[in-house]
mmCIF file of C-alpha atoms and ligand atoms in Angstrom:
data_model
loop_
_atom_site.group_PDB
_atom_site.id
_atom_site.type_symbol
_atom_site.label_atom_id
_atom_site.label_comp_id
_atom_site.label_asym_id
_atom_site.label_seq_id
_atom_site.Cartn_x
_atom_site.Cartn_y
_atom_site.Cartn_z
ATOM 1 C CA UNK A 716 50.931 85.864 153.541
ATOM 2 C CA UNK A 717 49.877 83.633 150.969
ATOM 3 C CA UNK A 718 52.017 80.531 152.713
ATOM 4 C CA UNK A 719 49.564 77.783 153.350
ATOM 5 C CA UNK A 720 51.788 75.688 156.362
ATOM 6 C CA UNK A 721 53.919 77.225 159.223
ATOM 7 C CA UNK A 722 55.935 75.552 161.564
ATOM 8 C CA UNK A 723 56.476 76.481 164.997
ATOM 9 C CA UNK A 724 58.878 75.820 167.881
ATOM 10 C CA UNK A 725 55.876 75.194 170.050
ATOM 11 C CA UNK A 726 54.752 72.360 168.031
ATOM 12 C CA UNK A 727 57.793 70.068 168.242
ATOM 13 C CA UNK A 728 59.404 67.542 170.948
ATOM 14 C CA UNK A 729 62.674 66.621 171.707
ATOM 15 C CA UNK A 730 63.192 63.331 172.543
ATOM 16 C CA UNK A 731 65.760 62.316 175.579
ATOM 17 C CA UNK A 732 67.373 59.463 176.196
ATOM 18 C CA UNK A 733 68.273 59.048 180.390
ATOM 19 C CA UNK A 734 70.649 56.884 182.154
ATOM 20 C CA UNK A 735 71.605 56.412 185.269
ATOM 21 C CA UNK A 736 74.978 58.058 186.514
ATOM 22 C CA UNK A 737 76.426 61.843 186.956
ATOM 23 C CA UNK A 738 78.161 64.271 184.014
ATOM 24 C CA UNK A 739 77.526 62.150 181.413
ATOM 25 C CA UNK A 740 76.985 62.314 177.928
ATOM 26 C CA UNK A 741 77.676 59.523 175.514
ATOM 27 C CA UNK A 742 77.281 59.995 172.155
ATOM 28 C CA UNK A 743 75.124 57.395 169.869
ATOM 29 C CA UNK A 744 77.450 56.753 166.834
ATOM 30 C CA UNK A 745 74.349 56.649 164.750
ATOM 31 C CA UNK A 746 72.803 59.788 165.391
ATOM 32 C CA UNK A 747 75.269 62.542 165.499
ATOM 33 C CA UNK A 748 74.056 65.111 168.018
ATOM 34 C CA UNK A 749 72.068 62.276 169.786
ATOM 35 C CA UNK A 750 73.633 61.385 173.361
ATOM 36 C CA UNK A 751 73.323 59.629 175.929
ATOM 37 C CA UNK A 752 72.752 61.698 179.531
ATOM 38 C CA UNK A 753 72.830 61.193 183.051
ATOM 39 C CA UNK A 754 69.617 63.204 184.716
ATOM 40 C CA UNK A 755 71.708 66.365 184.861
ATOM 41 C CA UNK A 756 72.471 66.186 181.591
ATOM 42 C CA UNK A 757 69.826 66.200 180.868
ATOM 43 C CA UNK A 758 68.127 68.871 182.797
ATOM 44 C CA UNK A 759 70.550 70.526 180.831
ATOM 45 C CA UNK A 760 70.000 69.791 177.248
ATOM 46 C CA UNK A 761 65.973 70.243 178.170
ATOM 47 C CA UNK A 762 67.093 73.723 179.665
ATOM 48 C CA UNK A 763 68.562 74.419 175.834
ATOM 49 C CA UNK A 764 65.832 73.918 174.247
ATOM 50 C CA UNK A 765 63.119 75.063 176.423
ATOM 51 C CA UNK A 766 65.646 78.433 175.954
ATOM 52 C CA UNK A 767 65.456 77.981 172.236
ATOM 53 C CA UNK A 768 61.270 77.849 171.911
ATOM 54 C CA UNK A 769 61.032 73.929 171.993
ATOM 55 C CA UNK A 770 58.024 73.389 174.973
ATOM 56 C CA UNK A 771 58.170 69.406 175.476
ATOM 57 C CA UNK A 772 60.377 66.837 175.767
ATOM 58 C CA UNK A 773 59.676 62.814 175.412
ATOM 59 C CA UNK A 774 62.041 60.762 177.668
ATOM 60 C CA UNK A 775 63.632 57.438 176.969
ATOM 61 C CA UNK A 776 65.047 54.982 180.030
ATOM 62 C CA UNK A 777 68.515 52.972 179.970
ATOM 63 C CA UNK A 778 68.159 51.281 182.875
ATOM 64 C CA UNK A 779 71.083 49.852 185.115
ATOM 65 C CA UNK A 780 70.104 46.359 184.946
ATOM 66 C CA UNK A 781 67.207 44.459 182.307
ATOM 67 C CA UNK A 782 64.973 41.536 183.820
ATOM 68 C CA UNK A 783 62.103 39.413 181.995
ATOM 69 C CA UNK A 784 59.488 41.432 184.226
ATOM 70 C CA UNK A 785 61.072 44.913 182.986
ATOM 71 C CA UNK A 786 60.744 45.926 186.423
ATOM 72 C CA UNK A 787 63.077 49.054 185.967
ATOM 73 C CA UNK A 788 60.010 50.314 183.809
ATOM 74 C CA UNK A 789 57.705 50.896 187.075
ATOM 75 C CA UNK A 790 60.294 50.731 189.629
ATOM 76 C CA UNK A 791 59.454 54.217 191.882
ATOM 77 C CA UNK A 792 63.042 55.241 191.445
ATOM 78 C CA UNK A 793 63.281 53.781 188.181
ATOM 79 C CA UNK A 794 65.652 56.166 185.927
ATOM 80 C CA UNK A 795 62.589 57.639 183.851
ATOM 81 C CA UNK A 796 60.781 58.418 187.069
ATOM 82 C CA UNK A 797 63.695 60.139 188.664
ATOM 83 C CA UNK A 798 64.342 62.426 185.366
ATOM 84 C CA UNK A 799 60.950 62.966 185.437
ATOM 85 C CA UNK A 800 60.505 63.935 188.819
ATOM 86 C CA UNK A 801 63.851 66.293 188.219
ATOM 87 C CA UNK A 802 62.890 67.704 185.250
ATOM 88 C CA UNK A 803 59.345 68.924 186.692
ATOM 89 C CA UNK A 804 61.683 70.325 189.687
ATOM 90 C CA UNK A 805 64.154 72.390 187.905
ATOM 91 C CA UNK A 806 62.254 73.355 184.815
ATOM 92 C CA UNK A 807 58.635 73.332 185.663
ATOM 93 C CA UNK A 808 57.286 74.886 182.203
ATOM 94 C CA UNK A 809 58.803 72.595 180.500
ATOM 95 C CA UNK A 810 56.376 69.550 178.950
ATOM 96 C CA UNK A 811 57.209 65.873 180.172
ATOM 97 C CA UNK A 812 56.117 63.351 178.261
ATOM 98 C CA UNK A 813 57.537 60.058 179.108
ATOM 99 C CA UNK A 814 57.775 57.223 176.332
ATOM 100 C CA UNK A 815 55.762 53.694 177.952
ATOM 101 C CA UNK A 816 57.271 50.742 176.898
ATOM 102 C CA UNK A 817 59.209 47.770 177.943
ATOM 103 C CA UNK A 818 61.846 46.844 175.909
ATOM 104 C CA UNK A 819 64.075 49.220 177.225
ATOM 105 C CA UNK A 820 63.932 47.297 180.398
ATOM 106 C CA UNK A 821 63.363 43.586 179.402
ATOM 107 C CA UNK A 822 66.482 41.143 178.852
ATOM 108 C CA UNK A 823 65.440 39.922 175.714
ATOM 109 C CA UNK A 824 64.259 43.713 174.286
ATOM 110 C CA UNK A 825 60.825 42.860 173.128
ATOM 111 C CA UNK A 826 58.273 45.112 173.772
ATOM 112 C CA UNK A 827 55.849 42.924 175.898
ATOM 113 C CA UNK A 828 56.003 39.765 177.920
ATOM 114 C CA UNK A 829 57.492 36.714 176.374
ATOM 115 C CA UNK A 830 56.030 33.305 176.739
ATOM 116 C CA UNK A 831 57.273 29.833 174.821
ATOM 117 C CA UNK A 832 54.716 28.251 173.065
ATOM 118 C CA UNK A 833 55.560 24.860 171.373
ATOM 119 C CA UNK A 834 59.401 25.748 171.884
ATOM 120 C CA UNK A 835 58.750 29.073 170.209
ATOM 121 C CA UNK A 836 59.196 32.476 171.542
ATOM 122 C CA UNK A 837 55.708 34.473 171.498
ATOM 123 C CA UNK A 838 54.545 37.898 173.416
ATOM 124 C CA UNK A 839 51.940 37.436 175.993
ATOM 125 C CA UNK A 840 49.830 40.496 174.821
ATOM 126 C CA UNK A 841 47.311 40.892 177.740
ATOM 127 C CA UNK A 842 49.910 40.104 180.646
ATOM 128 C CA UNK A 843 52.168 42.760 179.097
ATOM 129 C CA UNK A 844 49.256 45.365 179.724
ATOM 130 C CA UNK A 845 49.480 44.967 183.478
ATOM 131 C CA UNK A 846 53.118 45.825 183.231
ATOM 132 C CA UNK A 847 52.608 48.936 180.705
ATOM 133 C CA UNK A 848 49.723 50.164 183.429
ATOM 134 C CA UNK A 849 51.568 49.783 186.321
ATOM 135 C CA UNK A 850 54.154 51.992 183.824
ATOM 136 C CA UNK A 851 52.580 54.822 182.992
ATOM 137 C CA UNK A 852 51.264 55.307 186.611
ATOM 138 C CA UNK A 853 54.510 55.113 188.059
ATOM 139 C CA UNK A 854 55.558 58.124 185.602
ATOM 140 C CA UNK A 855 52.311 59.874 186.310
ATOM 141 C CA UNK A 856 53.494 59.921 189.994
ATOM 142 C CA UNK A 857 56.840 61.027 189.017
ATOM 143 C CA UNK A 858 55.133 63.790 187.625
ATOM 144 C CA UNK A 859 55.024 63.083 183.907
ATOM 145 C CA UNK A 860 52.483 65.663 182.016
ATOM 146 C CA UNK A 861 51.884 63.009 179.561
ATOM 147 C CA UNK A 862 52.297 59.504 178.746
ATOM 148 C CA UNK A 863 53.011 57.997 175.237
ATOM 149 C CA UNK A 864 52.735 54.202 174.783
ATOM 150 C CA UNK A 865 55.049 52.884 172.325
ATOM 151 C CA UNK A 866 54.184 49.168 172.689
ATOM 152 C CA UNK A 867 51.590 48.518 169.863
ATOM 153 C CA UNK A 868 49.833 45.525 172.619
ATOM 154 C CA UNK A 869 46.546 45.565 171.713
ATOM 155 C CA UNK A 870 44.211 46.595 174.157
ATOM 156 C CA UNK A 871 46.661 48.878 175.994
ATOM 157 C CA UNK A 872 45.370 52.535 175.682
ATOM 158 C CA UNK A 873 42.540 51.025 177.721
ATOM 159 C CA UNK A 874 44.502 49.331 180.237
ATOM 160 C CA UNK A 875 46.162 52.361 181.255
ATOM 161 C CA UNK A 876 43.553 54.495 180.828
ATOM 162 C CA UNK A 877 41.717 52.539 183.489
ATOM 163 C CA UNK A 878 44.956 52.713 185.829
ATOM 164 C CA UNK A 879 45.742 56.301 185.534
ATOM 165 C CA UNK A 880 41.890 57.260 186.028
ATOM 166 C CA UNK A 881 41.757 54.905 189.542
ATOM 167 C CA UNK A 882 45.495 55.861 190.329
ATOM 168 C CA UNK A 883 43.955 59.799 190.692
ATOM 169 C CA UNK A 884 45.304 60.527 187.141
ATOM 170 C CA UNK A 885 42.432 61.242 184.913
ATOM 171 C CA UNK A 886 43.263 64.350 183.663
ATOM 172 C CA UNK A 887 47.036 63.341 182.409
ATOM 173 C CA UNK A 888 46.588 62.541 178.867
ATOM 174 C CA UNK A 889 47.785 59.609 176.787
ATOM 175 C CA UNK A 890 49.034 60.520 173.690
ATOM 176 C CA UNK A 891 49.352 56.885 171.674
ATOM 177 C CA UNK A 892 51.559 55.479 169.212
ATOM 178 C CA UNK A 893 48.695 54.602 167.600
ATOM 179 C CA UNK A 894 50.527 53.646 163.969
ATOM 180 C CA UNK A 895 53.235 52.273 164.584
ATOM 181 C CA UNK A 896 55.190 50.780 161.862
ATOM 182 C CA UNK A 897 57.377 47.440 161.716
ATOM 183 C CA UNK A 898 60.381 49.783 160.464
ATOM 184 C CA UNK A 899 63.980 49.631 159.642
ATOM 185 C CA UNK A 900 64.083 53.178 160.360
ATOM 186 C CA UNK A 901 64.553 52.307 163.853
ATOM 187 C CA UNK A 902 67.609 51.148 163.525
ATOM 188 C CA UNK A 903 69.713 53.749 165.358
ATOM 189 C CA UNK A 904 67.348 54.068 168.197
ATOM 190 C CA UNK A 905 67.475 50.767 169.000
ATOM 191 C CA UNK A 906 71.832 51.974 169.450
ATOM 192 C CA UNK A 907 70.457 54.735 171.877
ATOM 193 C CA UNK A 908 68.166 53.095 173.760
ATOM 194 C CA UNK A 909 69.665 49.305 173.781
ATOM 195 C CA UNK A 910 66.429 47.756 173.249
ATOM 196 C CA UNK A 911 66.943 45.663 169.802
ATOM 197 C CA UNK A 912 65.086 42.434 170.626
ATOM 198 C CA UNK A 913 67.787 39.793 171.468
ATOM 199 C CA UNK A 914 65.526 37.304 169.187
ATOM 200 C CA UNK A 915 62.972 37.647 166.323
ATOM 201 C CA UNK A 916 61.546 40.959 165.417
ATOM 202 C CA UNK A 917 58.655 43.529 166.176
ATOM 203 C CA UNK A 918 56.555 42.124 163.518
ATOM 204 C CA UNK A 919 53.949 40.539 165.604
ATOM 205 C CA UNK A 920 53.196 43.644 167.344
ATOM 206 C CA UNK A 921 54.071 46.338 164.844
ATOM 207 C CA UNK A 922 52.516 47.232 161.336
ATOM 208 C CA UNK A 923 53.113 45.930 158.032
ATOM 209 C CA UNK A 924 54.231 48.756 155.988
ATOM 210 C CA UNK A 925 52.331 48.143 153.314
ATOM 211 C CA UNK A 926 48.826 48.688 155.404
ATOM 212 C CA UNK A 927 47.557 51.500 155.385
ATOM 213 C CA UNK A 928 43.332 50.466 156.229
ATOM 214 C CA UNK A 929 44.763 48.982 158.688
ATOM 215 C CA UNK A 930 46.504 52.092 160.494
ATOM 216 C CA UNK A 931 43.364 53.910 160.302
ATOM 217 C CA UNK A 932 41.783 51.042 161.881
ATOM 218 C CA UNK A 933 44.607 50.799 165.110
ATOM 219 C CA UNK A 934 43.898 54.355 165.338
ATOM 220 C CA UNK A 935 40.047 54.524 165.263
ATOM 221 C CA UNK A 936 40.814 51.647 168.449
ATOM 222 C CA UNK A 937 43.181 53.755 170.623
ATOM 223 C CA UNK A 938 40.833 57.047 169.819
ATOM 224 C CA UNK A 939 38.147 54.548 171.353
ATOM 225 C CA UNK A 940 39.922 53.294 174.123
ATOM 226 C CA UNK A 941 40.472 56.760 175.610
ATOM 227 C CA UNK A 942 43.608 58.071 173.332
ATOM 228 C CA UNK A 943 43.709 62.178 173.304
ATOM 229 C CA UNK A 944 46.931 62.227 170.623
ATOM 230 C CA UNK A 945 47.337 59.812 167.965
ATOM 231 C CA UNK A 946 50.792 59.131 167.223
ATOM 232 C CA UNK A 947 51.802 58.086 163.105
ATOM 233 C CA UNK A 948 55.815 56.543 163.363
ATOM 234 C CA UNK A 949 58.065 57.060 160.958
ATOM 235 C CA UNK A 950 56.916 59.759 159.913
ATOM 236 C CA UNK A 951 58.582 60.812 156.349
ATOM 237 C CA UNK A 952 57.978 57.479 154.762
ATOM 238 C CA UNK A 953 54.315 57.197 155.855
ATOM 239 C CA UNK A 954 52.881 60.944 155.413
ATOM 240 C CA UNK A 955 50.263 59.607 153.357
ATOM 241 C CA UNK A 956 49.501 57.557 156.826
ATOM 242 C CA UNK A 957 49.262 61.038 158.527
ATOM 243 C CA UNK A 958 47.374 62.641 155.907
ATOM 244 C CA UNK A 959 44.721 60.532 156.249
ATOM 245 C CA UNK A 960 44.746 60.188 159.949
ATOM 246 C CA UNK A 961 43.895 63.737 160.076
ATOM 247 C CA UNK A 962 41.559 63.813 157.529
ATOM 248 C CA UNK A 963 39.456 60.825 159.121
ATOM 249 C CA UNK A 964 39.788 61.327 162.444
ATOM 250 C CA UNK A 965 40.501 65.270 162.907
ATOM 251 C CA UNK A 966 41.800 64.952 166.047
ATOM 252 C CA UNK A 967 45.049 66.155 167.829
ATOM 253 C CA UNK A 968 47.993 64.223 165.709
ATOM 254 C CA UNK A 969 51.279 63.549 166.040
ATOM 255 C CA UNK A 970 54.353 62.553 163.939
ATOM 256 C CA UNK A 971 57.778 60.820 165.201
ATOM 257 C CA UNK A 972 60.848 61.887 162.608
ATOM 258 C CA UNK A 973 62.179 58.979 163.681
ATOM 259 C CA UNK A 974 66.163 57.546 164.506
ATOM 260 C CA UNK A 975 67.276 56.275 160.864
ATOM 261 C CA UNK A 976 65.623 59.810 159.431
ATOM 262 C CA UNK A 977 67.707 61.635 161.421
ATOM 263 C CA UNK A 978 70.342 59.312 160.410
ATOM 264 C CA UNK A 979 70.567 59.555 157.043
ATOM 265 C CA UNK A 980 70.053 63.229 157.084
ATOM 266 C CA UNK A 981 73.332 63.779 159.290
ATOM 267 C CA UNK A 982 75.200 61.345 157.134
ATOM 268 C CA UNK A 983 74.114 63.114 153.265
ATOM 269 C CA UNK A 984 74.824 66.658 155.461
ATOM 270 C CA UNK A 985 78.492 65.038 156.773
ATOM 271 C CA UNK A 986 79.667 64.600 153.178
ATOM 272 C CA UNK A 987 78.320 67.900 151.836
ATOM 273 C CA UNK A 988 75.742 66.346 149.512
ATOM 274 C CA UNK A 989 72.767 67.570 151.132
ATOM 275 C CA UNK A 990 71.950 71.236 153.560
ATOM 276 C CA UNK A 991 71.650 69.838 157.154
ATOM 277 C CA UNK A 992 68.788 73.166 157.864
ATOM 278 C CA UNK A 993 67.274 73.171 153.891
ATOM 279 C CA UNK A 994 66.070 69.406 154.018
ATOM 280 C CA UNK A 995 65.510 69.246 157.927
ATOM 281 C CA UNK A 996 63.425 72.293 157.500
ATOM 282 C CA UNK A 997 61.377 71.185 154.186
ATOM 283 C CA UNK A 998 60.952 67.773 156.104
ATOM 284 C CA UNK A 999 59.534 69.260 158.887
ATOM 285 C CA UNK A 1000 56.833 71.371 157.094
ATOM 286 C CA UNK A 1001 55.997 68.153 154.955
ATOM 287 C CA UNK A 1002 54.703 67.012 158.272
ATOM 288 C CA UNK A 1003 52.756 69.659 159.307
ATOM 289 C CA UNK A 1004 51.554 69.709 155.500
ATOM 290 C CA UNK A 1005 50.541 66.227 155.917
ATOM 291 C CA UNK A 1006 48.527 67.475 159.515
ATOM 292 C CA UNK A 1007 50.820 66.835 162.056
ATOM 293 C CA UNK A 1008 50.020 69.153 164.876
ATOM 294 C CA UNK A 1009 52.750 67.874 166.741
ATOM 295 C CA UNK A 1010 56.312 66.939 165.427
ATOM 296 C CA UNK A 1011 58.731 64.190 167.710
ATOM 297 C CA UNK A 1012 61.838 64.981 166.330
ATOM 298 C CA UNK A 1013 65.720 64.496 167.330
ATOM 299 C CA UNK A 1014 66.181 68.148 165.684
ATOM 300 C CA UNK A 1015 63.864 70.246 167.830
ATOM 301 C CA UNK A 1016 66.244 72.330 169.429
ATOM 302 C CA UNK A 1017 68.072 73.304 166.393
ATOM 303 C CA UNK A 1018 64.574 73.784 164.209
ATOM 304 C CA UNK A 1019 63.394 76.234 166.733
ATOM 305 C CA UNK A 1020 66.627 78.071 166.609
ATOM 306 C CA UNK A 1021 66.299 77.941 162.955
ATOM 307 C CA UNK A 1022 63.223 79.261 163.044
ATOM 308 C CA UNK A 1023 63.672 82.195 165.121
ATOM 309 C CA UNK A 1024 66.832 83.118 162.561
ATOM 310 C CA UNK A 1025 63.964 83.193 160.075
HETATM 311 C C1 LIG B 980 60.100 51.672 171.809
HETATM 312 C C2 LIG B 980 60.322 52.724 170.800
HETATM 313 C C3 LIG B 980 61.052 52.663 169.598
HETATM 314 C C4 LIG B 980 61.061 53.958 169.083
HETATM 315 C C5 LIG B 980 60.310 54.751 169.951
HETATM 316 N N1 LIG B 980 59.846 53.961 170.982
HETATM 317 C C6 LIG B 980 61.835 51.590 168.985
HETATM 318 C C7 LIG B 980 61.216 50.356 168.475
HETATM 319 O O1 LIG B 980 60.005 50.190 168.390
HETATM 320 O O2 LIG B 980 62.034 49.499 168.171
HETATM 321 C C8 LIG B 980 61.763 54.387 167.827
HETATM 322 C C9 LIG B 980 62.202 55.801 167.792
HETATM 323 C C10 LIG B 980 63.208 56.117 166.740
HETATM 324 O O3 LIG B 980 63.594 55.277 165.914
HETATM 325 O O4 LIG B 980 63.633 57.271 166.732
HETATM 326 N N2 LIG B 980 59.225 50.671 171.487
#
């Protein structure tokens, strides 16, 4: 009675990753548990946890083929917009949030448009907001309840803001990765989703780890530019980040337990020298201690199953 913090199934998200094909599930050699899954696959693994108490989902696109335009990030039957639009079919309670970025779908696996500038390799912030607009529409016609930019382009809460209000979307709501951090905790994602960046490194676009005025600053932005859910990314290493997010700002937060968090849990649990459910568990409440209201995190399904063993 006394407890302070709860966590509940209905507060977490399990993040998807979709590819194209039929019956398939690879696995991601980084994140035990973590696959891989053709559309009815994933309909599937949604279906589990839906079953289990776990009320959203976040998807993640491999597309077939990558261009320098990212085109299979807007295309109409583009592999998030077809998981969307099958998701919403066969489980319509379930929440569909679909992950807006590009590097999925670009050649080179940056996050934004690349441009040469005196024989080096920069991103073209503002033409890379077209692309992320045109995005999130495209999944807001698939059906997607809401749409997450994962970019870090400056100025792109706005942009598609503006294009899902004239597209006849202004009530889907964008929840933003609004700090996002330059981490090496994304390792393993970058295995699931094949989208390391073939040159350089995020650094131009993401945050500095060490800054933590400045997070409070990219989030006062997005909340400006039209952002209903801040995002904080990682999450474990940065709940000071989310502490103070939610004590600034008070508004509806969220917190990715991100690839290499998951990883190294899996890998300590593996060898015996850690319990898999004790320090996902206590991990998960630190985030809702913090004042996450919403947790992104790879063990959703099992955490509400957890939870309902009590
Ligand atoms: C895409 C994106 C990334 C993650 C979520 N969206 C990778 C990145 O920025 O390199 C990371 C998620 C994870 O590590 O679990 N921009």
């Amino acid at each position: 009675m006394v407890r302070e913090t709860r966590l509940h199934a209905d507060q977490l998200v399990l993040p998807l990753f979709v590819r194209p094909g039929r019956k398939l599930r690879h696995a991601v050699p980084s994140m035990p548990g973590v696959f891989q899954l053709s559309i009815d696959e994933a309909v599937r693994e949604a279906a589990a946890a839906q079953k289990a108490g776990v009320p959203a989902v976040i998807l993640f696109g491999i597309p077939s083929k990558k261009d320098i335009r990212a085109s299979g990030a807007y295309a109409k039957n583009g592999i998030v917009q077809k998981a969307v639009r099958q998701l919403k079919r066969e489980l319509p309670g379930l929440l569909v949030m679909t992950d807006v970025c590009l590097c999925e779908y670009m050649s080179h696996g940056h996050c934004g448009v690349v441009k040469k500038r005196g024989g080096q390799a920069i991103i073209d912030n503002d033409p890379s907001l077209k692309l992320l607009a045109r995005t999130a529409v495209s999944h807001a016609e698939a059906g997607a309840d809401v749409v997450a930019p994962s970019d870090m382009m400056d100025g792109r809460v706005a942009a598609i803001r503006a294009a899902l209000d004239s597209g006849g979307f202004g009530d889907t709501p964008i929840l933003s990765y609004a700090a996002k951090f330059a981490s090496a905790f994304y390792g393993p994602f970058r295995d699931a989703a094949e989208s390391a960046p073939q040159f350089g490194d995020r650094r131009s676009y993401q945050m500095d780890a060490a800054n933590a005025e400045e997070a409070m600053r990219e989030v006062a932005l997005d909340l400006r530019e039209g952002a209903d859910i801040v995002m904080v990314k990682p999450a474990l290493a940065y709940l000071d980040i989310l502490y103070r997010v939610k004590s600034e700002f008070g508004c509806p937060t969220a917190a990715y337990a991100v690839s290499g968090e998951h990883a190294m849990v899996q890998a300590a649990a593996k060898r015996g020298w850690v319990d898999e459910r004790a320090v996902t568990m206590e991990s998960l409440l630190s985030m809702r201690r913090a004042g996450a209201d919403i947790i992104v995190t790879y063990a959703a399904a099992k955490a509400a199953r957890w939870l309902r063993e009590g």
